[in-house]
Short mmCIF file of C-alpha atoms and ligand atoms in Angstrom, two decimals:
data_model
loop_
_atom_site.label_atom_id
_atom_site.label_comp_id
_atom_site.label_asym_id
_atom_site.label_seq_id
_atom_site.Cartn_x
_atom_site.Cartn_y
_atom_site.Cartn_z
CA UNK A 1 -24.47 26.25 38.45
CA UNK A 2 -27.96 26.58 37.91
CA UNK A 3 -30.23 24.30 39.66
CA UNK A 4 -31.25 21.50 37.54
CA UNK A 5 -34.38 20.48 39.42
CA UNK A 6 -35.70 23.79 39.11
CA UNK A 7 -34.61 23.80 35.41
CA UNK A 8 -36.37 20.28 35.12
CA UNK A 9 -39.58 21.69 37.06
CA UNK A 10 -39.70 24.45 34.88
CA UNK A 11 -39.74 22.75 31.54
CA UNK A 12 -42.36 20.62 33.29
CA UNK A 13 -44.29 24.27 33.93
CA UNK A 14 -43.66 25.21 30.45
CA UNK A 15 -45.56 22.05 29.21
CA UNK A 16 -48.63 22.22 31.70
CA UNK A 17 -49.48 25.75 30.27
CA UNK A 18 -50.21 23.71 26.90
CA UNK A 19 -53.47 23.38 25.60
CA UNK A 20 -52.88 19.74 24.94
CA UNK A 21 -51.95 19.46 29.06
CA UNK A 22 -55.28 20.48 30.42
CA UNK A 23 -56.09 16.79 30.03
CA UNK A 24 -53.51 15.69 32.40
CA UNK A 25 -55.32 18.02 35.32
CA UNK A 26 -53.39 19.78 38.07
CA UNK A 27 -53.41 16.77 40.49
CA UNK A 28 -51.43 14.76 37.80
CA UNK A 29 -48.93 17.53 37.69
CA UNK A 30 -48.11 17.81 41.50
CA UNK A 31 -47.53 14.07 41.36
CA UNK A 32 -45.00 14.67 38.65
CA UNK A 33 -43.05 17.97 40.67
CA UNK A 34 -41.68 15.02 43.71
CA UNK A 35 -40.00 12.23 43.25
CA UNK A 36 -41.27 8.80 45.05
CA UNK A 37 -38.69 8.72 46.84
CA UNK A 38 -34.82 10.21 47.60
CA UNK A 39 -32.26 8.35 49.43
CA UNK A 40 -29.04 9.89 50.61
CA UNK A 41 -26.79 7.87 51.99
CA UNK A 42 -23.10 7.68 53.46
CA UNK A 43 -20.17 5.27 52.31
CA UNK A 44 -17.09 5.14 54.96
CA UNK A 45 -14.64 3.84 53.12
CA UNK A 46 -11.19 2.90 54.82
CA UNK A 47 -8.62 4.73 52.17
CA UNK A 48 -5.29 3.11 50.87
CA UNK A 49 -3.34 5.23 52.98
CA UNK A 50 -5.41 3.85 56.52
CA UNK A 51 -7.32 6.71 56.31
CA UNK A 52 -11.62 6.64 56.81
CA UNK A 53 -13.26 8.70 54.50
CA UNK A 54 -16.79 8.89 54.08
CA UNK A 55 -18.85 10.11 50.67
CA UNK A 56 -22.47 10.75 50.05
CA UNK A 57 -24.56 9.15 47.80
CA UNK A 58 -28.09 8.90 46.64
CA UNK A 59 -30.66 7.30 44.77
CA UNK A 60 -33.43 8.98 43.62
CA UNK A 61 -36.81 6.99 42.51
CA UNK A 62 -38.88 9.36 41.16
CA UNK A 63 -41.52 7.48 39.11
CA UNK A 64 -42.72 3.93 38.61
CA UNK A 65 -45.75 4.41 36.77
CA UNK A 66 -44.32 2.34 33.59
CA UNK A 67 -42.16 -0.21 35.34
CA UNK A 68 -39.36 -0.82 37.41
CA UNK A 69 -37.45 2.69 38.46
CA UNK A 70 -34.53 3.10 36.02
CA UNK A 71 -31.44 5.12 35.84
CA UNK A 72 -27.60 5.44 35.98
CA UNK A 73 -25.38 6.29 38.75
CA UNK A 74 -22.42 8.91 38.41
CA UNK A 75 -19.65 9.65 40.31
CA UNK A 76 -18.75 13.20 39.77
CA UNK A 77 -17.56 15.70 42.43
CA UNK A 78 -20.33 18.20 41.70
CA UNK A 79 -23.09 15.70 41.87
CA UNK A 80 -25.28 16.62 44.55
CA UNK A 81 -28.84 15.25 44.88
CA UNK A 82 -30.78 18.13 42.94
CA UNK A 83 -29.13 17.16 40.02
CA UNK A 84 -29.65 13.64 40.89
CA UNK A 85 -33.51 14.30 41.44
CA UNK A 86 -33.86 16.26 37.73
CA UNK A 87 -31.78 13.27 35.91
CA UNK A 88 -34.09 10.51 37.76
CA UNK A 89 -37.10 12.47 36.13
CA UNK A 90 -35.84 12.92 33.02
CA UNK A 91 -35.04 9.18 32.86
CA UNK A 92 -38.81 8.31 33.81
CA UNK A 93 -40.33 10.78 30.94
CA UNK A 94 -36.90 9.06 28.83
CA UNK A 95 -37.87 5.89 29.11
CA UNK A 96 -42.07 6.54 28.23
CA UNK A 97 -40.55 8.41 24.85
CA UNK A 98 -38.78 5.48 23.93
CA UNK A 99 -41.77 3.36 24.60
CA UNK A 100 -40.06 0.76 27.08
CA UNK A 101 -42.13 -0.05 30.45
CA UNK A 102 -39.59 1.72 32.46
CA UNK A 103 -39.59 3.71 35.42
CA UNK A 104 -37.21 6.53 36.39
CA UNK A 105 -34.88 6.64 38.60
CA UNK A 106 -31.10 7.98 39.35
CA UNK A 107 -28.27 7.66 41.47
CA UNK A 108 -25.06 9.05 42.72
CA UNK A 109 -21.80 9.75 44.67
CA UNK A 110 -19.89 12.66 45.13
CA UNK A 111 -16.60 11.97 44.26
CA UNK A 112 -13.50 12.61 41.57
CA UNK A 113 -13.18 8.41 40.42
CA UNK A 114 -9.88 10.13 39.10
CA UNK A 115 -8.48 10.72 42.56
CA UNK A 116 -9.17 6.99 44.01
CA UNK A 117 -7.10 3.73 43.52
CA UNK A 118 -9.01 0.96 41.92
CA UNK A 119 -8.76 -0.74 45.06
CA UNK A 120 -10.96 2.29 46.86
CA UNK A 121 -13.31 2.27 43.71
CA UNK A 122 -14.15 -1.16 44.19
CA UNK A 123 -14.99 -0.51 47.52
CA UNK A 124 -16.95 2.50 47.05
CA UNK A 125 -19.26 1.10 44.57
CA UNK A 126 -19.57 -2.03 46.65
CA UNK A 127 -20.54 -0.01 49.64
CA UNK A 128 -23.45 2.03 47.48
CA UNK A 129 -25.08 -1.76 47.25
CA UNK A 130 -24.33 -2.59 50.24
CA UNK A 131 -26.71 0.30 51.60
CA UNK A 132 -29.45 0.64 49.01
CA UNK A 133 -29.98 -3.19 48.27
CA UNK A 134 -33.16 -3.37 49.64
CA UNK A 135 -34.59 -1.15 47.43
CA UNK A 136 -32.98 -2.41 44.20
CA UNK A 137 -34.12 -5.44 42.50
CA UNK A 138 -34.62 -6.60 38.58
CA UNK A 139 -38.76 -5.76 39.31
CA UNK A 140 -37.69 -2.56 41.50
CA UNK A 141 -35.44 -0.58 40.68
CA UNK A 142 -32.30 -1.38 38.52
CA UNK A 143 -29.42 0.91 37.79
CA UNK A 144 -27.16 1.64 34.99
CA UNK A 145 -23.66 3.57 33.96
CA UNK A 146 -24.06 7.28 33.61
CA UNK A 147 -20.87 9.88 33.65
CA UNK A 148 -17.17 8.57 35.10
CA UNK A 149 -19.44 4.55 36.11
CA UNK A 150 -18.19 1.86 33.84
CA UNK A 151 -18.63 -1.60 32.81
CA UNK A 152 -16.58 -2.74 35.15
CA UNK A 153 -18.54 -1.08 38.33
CA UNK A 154 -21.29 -2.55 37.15
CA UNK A 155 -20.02 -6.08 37.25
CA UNK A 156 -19.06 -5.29 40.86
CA UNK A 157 -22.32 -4.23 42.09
CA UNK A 158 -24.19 -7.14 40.10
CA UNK A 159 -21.52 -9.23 42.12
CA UNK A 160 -22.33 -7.65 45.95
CA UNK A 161 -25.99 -7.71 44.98
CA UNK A 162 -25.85 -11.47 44.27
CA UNK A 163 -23.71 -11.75 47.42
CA UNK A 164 -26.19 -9.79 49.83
CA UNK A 165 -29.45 -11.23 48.04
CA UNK A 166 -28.66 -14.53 46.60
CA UNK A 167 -30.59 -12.90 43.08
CA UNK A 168 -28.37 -14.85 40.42
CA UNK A 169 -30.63 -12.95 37.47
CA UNK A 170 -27.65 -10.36 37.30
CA UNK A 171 -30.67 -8.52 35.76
CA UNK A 172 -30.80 -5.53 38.99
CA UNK A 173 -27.57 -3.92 36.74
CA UNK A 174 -27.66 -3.32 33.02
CA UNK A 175 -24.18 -2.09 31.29
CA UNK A 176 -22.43 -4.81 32.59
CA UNK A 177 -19.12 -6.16 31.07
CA UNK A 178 -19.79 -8.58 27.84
CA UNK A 179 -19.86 -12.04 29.24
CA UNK A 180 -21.07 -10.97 32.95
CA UNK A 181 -24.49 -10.46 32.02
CA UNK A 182 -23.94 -7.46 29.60
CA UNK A 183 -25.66 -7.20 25.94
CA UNK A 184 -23.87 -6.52 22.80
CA UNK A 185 -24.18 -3.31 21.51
CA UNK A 186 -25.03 -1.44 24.83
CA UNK A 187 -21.50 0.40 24.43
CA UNK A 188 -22.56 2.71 21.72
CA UNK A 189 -26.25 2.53 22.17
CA UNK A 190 -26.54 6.50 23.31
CA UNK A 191 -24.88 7.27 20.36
CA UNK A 192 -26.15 4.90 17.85
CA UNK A 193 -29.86 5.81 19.53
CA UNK A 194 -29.21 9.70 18.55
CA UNK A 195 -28.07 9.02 15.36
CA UNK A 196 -30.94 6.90 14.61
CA UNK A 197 -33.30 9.74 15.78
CA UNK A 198 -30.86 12.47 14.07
CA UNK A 199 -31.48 9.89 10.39
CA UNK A 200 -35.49 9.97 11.24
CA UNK A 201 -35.78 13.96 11.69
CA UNK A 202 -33.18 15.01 9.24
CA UNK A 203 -35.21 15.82 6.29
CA UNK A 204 -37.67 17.02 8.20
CA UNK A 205 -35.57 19.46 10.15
CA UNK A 206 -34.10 20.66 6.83
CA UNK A 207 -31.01 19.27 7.33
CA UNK A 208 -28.51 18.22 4.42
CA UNK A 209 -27.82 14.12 3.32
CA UNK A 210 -23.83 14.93 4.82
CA UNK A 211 -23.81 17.38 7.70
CA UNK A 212 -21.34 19.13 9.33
CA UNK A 213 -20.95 18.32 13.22
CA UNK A 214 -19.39 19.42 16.26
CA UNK A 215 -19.54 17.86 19.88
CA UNK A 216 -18.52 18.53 23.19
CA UNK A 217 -17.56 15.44 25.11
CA UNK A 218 -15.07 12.50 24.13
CA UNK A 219 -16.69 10.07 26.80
CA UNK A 220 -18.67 6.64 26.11
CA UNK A 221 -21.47 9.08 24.42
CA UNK A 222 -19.36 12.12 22.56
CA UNK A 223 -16.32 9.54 21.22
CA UNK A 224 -19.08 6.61 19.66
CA UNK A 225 -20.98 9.74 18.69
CA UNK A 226 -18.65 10.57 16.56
CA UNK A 227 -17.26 7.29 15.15
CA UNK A 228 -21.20 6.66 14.25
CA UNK A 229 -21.75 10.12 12.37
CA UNK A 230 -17.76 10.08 10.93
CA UNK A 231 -18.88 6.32 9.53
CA UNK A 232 -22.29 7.32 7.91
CA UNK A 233 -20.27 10.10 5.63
CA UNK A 234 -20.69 12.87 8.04
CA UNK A 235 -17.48 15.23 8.98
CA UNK A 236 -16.89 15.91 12.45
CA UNK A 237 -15.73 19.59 12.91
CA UNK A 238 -14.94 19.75 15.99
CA UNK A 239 -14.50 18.04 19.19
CA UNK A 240 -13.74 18.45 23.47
CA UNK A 241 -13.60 17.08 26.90
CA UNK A 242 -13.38 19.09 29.56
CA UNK A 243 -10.26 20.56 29.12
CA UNK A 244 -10.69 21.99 25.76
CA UNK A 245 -11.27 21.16 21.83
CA UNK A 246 -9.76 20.53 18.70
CA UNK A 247 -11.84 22.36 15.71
CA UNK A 248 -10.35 21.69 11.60
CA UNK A 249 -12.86 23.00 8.91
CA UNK A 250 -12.01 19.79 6.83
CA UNK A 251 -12.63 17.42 9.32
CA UNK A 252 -10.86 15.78 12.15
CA UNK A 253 -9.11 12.29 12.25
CA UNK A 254 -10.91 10.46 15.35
CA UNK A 255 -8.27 7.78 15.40
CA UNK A 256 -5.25 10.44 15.40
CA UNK A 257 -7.42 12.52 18.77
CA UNK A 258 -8.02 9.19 20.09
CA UNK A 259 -4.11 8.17 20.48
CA UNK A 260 -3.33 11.43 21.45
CA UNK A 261 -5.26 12.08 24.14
CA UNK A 262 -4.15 7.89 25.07
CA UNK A 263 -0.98 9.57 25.74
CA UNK A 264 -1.06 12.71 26.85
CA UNK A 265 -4.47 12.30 29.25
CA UNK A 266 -6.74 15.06 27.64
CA UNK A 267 -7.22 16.74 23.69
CA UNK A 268 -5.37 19.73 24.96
CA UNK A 269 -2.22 20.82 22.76
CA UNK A 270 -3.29 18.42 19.98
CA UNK A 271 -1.51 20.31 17.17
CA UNK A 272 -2.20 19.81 13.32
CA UNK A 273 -5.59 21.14 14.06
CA UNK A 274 -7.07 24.60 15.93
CA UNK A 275 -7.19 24.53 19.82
CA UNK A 276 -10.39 25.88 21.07
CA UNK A 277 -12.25 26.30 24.38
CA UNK A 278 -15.53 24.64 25.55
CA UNK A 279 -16.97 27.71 25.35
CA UNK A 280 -15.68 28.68 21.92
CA UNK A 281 -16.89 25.50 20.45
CA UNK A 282 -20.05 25.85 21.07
CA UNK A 283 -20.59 29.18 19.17
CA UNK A 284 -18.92 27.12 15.86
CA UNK A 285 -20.66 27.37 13.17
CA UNK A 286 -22.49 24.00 12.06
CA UNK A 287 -25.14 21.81 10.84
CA UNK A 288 -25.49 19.84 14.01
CA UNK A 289 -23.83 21.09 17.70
CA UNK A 290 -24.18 17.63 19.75
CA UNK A 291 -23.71 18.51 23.78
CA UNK A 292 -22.80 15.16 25.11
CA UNK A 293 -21.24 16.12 28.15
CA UNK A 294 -22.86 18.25 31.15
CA UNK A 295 -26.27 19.79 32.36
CA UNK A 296 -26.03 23.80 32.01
CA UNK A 297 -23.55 24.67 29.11
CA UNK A 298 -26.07 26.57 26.81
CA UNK A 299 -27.69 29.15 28.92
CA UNK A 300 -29.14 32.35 28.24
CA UNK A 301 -25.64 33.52 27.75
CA UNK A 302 -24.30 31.95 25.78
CA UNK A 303 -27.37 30.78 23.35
CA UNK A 304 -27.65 33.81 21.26
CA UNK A 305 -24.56 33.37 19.88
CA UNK A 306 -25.02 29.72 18.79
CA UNK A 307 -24.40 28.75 14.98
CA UNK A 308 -25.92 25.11 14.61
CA UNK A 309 -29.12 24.66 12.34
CA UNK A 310 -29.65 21.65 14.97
CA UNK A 311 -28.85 20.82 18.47
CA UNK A 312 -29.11 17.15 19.02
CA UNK A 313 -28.84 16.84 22.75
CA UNK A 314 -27.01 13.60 24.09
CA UNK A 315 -26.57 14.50 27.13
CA UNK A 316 -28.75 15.10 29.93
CA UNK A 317 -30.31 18.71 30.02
CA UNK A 318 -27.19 20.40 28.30
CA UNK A 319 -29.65 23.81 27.68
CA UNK A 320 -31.44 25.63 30.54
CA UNK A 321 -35.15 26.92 30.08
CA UNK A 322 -34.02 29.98 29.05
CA UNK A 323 -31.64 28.94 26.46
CA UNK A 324 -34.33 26.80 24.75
CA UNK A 325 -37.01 30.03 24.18
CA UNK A 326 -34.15 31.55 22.93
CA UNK A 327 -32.96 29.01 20.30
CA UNK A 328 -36.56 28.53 19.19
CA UNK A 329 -37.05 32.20 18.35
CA UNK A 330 -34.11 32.26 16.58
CA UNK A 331 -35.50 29.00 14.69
CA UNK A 332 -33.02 26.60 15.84
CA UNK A 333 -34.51 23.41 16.43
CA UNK A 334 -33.39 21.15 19.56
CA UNK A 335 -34.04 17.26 19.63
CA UNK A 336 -34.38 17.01 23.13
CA UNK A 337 -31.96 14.84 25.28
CA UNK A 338 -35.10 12.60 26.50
CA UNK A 339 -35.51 11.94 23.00
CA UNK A 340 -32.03 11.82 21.70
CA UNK A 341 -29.95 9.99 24.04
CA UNK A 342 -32.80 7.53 24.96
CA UNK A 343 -30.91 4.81 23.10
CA UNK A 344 -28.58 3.92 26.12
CA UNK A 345 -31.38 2.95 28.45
CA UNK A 346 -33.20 1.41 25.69
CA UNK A 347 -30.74 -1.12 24.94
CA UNK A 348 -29.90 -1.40 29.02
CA UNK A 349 -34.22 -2.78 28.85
CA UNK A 350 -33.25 -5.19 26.42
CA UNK A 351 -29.93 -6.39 28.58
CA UNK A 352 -32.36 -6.39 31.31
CA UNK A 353 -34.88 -8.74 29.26
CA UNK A 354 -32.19 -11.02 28.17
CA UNK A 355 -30.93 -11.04 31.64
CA UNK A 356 -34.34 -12.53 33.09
CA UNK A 357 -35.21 -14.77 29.72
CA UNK A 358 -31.63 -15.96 29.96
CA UNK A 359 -30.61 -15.11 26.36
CA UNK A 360 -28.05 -13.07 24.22
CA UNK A 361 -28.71 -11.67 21.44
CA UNK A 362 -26.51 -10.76 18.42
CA UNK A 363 -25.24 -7.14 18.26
CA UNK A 364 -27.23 -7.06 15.28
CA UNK A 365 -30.23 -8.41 16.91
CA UNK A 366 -30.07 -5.43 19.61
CA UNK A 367 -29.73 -2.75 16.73
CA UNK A 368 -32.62 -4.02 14.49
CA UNK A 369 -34.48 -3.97 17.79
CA UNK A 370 -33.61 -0.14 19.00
CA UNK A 371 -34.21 1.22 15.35
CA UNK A 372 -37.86 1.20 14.78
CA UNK A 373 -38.21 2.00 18.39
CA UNK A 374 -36.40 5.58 17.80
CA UNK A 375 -37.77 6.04 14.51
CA UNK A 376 -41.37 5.57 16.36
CA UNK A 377 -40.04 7.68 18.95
CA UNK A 378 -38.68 10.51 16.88
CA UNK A 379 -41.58 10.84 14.98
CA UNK A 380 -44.27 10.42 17.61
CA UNK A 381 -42.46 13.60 19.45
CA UNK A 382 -42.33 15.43 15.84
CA UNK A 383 -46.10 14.89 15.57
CA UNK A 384 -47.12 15.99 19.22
CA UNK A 385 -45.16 19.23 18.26
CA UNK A 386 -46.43 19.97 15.21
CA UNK A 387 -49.80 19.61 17.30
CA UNK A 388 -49.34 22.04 19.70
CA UNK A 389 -47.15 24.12 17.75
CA UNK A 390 -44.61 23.94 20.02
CA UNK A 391 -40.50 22.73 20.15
CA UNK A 392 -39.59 19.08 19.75
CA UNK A 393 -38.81 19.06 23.72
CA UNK A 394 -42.47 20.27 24.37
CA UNK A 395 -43.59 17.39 22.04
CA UNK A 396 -41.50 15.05 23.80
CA UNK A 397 -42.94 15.54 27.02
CA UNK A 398 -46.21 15.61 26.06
CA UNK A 399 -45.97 12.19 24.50
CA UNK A 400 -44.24 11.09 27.66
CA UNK A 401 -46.83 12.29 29.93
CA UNK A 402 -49.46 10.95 28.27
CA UNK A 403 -47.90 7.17 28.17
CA UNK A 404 -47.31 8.21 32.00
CA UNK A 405 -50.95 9.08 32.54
CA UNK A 406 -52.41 5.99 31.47
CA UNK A 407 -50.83 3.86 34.43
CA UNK A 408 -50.82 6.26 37.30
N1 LIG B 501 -27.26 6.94 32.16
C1 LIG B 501 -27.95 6.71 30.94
C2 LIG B 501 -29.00 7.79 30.72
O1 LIG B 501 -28.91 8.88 31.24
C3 LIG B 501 -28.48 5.30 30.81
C4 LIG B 501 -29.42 4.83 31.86
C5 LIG B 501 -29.73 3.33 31.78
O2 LIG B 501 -29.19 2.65 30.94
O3 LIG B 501 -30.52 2.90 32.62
O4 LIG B 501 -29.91 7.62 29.96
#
């Protein structure tokens, strides 16, 4: 796989050779090519079976110029900390697009959640607190869910944080269960966010009032995704997970994928509609492709043969550097993941704020609060573009950095 850091460092290059960067000045720059700090760390864990294994994991702080560091934590058995240190910085230029005074910050452990017992789960996400609580804190650094971390694992850190700290706030851990500290709405807040943003760019990107969509993922981000877009009159072409898709020119039914893969695990052999690859279903043809799974799946080999009008990226860094100067010569417009998915750590600052306020808020409350923030968003990054006639992930970062510039 390609290294994301580098692909993260240069986008980052990409954007200083703007006109509109000279501002920033070199030193700013270097600041922004290391993190503030990475922490790798090892978790023995004492296995069902007797057995002592031990797993790495990390947290990366990269940048606390806007407020406390900010970021998710996934278990995944390719994570490894360069990937850790490019989704830490694109969570602190994330969170200055979406206008929140957040930091950015990531974390980590390499490991398949699939292959433990709940029992060693528990115990592995206890033990990642249990060696990085002095650095976390509601005013320090406070984590989040990101791929294969859940509700649930966030409830048990919040829980061995309190116990090692005494911090009752619960506010060090946002995506926490409902009625353990958690806020409505932050379930489908990635993919309410990118639809919001996807509603303020449409016309603007040329896009029709019903579009035709296709996404790869069926997690937290790919499944509301879809329920969001299928319930605003929009017709899902196609959808995967990682084992392969399901692709029906008049539209799937979510509910009939969702029992099926209920009982059979995964989307593959779904019949009554076209089995496809990952790979194939990216190259569908489509108003909007929506990657919402891994870094790396539209490179410069596969990106030529791409049929979307519009990528909207929801997750983090699906295209490399090379796929993106592709795309925009071909004139296919990317909303940038930074952008697009920005809703999930948005509404993880308001859990945060009702958290230390001691409030809830209504679901509805949470969503009238997130829209005008990625309306503001969308079109701020729209405008910096159009400014330095560049692509909307150019514009992004440049309205990122300069939020980021004022506080360093
Ligand atoms: N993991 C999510 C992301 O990549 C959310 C982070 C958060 O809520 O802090 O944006």
């Amino acid at each position: 796989m390609q290294n994301p850091f580098q692909n993260a460092m240069l986008q980052l290059d990409k954007v200083a050779k703007l006109k509109k960067a000279r501002d920033f000045g070199d030193e700013f720059f270097a600041r922004l090519r290391q993190p503030d700090r990475d922490i790798r760390i090892s978790i023995p864990i004492k296995m069902d079976n007797g057995s002592l294994k031990i797993f790495e994991g990390y947290r990366v702080e990269y940048n606390n110029a806007l407020g406390p560091y900010k970021g998710g934590i996934r278990y995944h058995p390719d994570t490894e900390i360069n990937e850790v240190k490019a989704l830490a910085f694109w969570m602190a230029l994330k969170c200055a697009v979406a206008g929140i005074e957040m930091g950015g910050g990531k974390g980590g452990i390499t490991v398949d959640p699939k292959e433990l017992s709940k029992r060693e789960l528990e115990k592995l996400s206890r033990g990642w607190v249990q060696k990085l609580s002095d650095i976390l804190g509601p005013h320090k650094d406070v984590p989040a869910p990101d791929v294969n971390t859940t509700p649930e694992i966030m409830d048990w850190m919040a829980d061995e944080y309190e116990k090692i700290t005494g911090d009752k706030t619960r506010a060090t851990f946002t995506g926490k269960p409902l009625g353990k500290g958690g806020s409505e709405g932050r379930g489908p807040a990635t993919g309410l966010g990118g639809f919001y943003v996807f509603n303020s760019l449409r016309t603007q990107l040329g896009l029709k009032e019903k579009c035709e969509i296709v996404i790869q993922g069926f997690g937290n981000v790919g499944l509301n995704a879809a329920k969001i877009f299928i319930e605003n009159g929009h017709k899902i072409l196609a959808i995967s997970d990682s084992k392969g898709g399901v692709y029906d020119l008049n539209g799937l039914d979510l509910n009939k994928l969702i029992e099926y893969k209920k009982n059979n695990g995964s989307l593959s052999g779904f019949m009554g509609s076209k089995n496809v690859t990952n790979e194939e279903l990216l190259e569908i043809k489509c108003d909007v492709l929506i990657p919402a799974a891994f870094e790396n799946q539209i490179t410069d080999k596969n990106a030529d043969k791409i049929k979307a009008q519009v990528i909207l990226e929801l997750a983090n860094g699906p295209l490399t550097p090379e796929a993106d100067e592709i795309l925009f010569n071909k004139g296919i417009q990317v909303i940038p993941d930074i952008l697009a998915n920005s809703g999930g750590v948005t509404v993880s600052y308001f859990e945060w704020e009702q958290n230390l306020k001691n409030e809830n808020w209504s679901e509805k409350e949470v969503f009238d609060k997130l829209l005008p923030l990625m309306n503001d968003a969308a079109q701020k990054t729209l405008e910096k573009a159009k400014e330095s006639n560049t692509h909307l992930r150019m514009g992004a970062f440049i309205l990122a950095l300069e939020r980021i510039k004022t506080k360093i």
